[in-house]
Short mmCIF file of C-alpha atoms and ligand atoms in Angstrom, two decimals:
data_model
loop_
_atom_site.label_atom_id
_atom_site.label_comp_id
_atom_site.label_asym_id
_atom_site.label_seq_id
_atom_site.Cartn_x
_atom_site.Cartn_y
_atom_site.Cartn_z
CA UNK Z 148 86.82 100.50 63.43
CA UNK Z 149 83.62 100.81 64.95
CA UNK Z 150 84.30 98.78 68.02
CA UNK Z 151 87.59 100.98 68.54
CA UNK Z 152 84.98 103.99 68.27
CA UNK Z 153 82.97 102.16 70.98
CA UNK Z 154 85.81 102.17 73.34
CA UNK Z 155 86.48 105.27 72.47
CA UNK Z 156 82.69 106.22 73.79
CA UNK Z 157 83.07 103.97 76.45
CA UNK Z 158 86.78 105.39 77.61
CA UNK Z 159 85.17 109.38 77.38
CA UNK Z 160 82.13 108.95 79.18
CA UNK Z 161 84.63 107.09 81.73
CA UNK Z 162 86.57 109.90 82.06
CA UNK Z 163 83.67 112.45 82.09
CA UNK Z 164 82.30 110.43 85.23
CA UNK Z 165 85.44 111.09 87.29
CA UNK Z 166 85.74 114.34 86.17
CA UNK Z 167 82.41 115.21 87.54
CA UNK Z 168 83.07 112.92 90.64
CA UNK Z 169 85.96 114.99 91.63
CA UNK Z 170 84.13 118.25 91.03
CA UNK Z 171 81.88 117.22 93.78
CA UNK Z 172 84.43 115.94 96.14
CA UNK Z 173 86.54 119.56 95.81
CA UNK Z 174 83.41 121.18 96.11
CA UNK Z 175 81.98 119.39 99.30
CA UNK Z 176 85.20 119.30 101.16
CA UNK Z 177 85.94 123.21 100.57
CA UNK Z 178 82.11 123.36 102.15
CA UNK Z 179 83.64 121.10 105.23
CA UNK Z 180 86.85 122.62 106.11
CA UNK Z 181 87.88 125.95 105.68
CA UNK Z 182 90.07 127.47 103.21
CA UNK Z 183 93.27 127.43 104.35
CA UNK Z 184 95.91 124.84 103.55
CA UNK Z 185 96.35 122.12 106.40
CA UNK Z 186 100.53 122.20 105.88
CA UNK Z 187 101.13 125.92 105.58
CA UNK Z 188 98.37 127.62 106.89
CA UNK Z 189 97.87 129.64 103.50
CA UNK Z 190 94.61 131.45 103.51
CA UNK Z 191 92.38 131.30 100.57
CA UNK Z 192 89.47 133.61 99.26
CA UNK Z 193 87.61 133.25 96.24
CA UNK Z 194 90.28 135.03 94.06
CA UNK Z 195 92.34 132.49 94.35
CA UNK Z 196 90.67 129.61 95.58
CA UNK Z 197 91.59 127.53 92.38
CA UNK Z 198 94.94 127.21 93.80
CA UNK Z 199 93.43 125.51 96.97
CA UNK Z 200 93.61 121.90 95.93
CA UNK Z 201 91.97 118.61 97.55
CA UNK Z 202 94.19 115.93 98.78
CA UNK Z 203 93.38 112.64 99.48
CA UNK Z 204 94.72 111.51 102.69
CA UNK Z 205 95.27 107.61 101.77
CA UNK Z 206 95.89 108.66 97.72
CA UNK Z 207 92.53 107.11 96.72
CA UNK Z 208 90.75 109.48 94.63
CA UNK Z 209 87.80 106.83 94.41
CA UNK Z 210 87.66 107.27 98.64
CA UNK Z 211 85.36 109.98 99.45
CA UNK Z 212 83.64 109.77 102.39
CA UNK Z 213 81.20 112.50 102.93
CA UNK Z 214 82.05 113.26 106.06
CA UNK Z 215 85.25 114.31 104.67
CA UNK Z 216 87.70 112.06 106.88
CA UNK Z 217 89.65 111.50 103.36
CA UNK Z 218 90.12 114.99 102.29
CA UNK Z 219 92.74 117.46 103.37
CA UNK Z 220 93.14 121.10 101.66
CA UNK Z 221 96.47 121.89 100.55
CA UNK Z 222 97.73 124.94 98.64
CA UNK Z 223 99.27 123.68 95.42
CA UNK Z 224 102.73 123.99 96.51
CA UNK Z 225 102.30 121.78 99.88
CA UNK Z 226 99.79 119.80 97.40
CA UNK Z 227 102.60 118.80 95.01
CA UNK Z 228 105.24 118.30 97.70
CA UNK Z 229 102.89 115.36 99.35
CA UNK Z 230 102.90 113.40 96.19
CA UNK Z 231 105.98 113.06 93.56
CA UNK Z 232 106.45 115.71 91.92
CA UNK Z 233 104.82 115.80 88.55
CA UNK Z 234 102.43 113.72 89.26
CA UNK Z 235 99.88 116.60 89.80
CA UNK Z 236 99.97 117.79 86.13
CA UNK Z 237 96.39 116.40 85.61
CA UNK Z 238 94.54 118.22 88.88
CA UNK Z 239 96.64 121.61 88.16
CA UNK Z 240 95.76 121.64 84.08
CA UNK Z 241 92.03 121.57 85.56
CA UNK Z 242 91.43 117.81 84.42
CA UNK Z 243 91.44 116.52 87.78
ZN1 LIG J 487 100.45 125.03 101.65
ZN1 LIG J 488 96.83 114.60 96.83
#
């Protein structure tokens, strides 16, 4: 029991890592590239920027090059057409 706890532990601060990780990446690349989504053209203010999502051009969330050359913003809609659909339940609920 107490090693499962451990994992547990080990498997939440895991998590919490990439969670922050991501917040940075979303933050720095709506800094780079303005708010508009690169497939539709859908402008974005701060109302509703939380539907402005971050893509990552080669699908490798652990990719982030601060320069941004990964990174593409796309509207939800354009977001979950790139990738299967349903796969984006995680980054919509706010867990990604
Ligand atoms: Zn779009
Ligand atoms: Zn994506």
């Amino acid at each position: 029991m107490k090693d499962s706890g451990k994992l547990d532990r080990v498997v939440a601060e895991a998590r919490r890592a990439a969670a922050e990780r991501e917040r940075g990446y979303r933050e720095q690349a709506l800094t780079i590239y303005p708010w508009i989504c690169g497939r539709c053209a859908r402008e974005f203010t701060r109302a509703n920027l939380r539907e402005l999502t971050v893509h990552h051009r080669d699908h490798n969330h652990d990719n982030n090059p601060p320069d941004g050359s990964n990174w593409e913003n796309l509207c939800v809609d354009c977001h979950e057409d790139e990738h299967a659909r349903g796969m984006l339940g995680d980054y919509l609920t706010g867990k990604r």
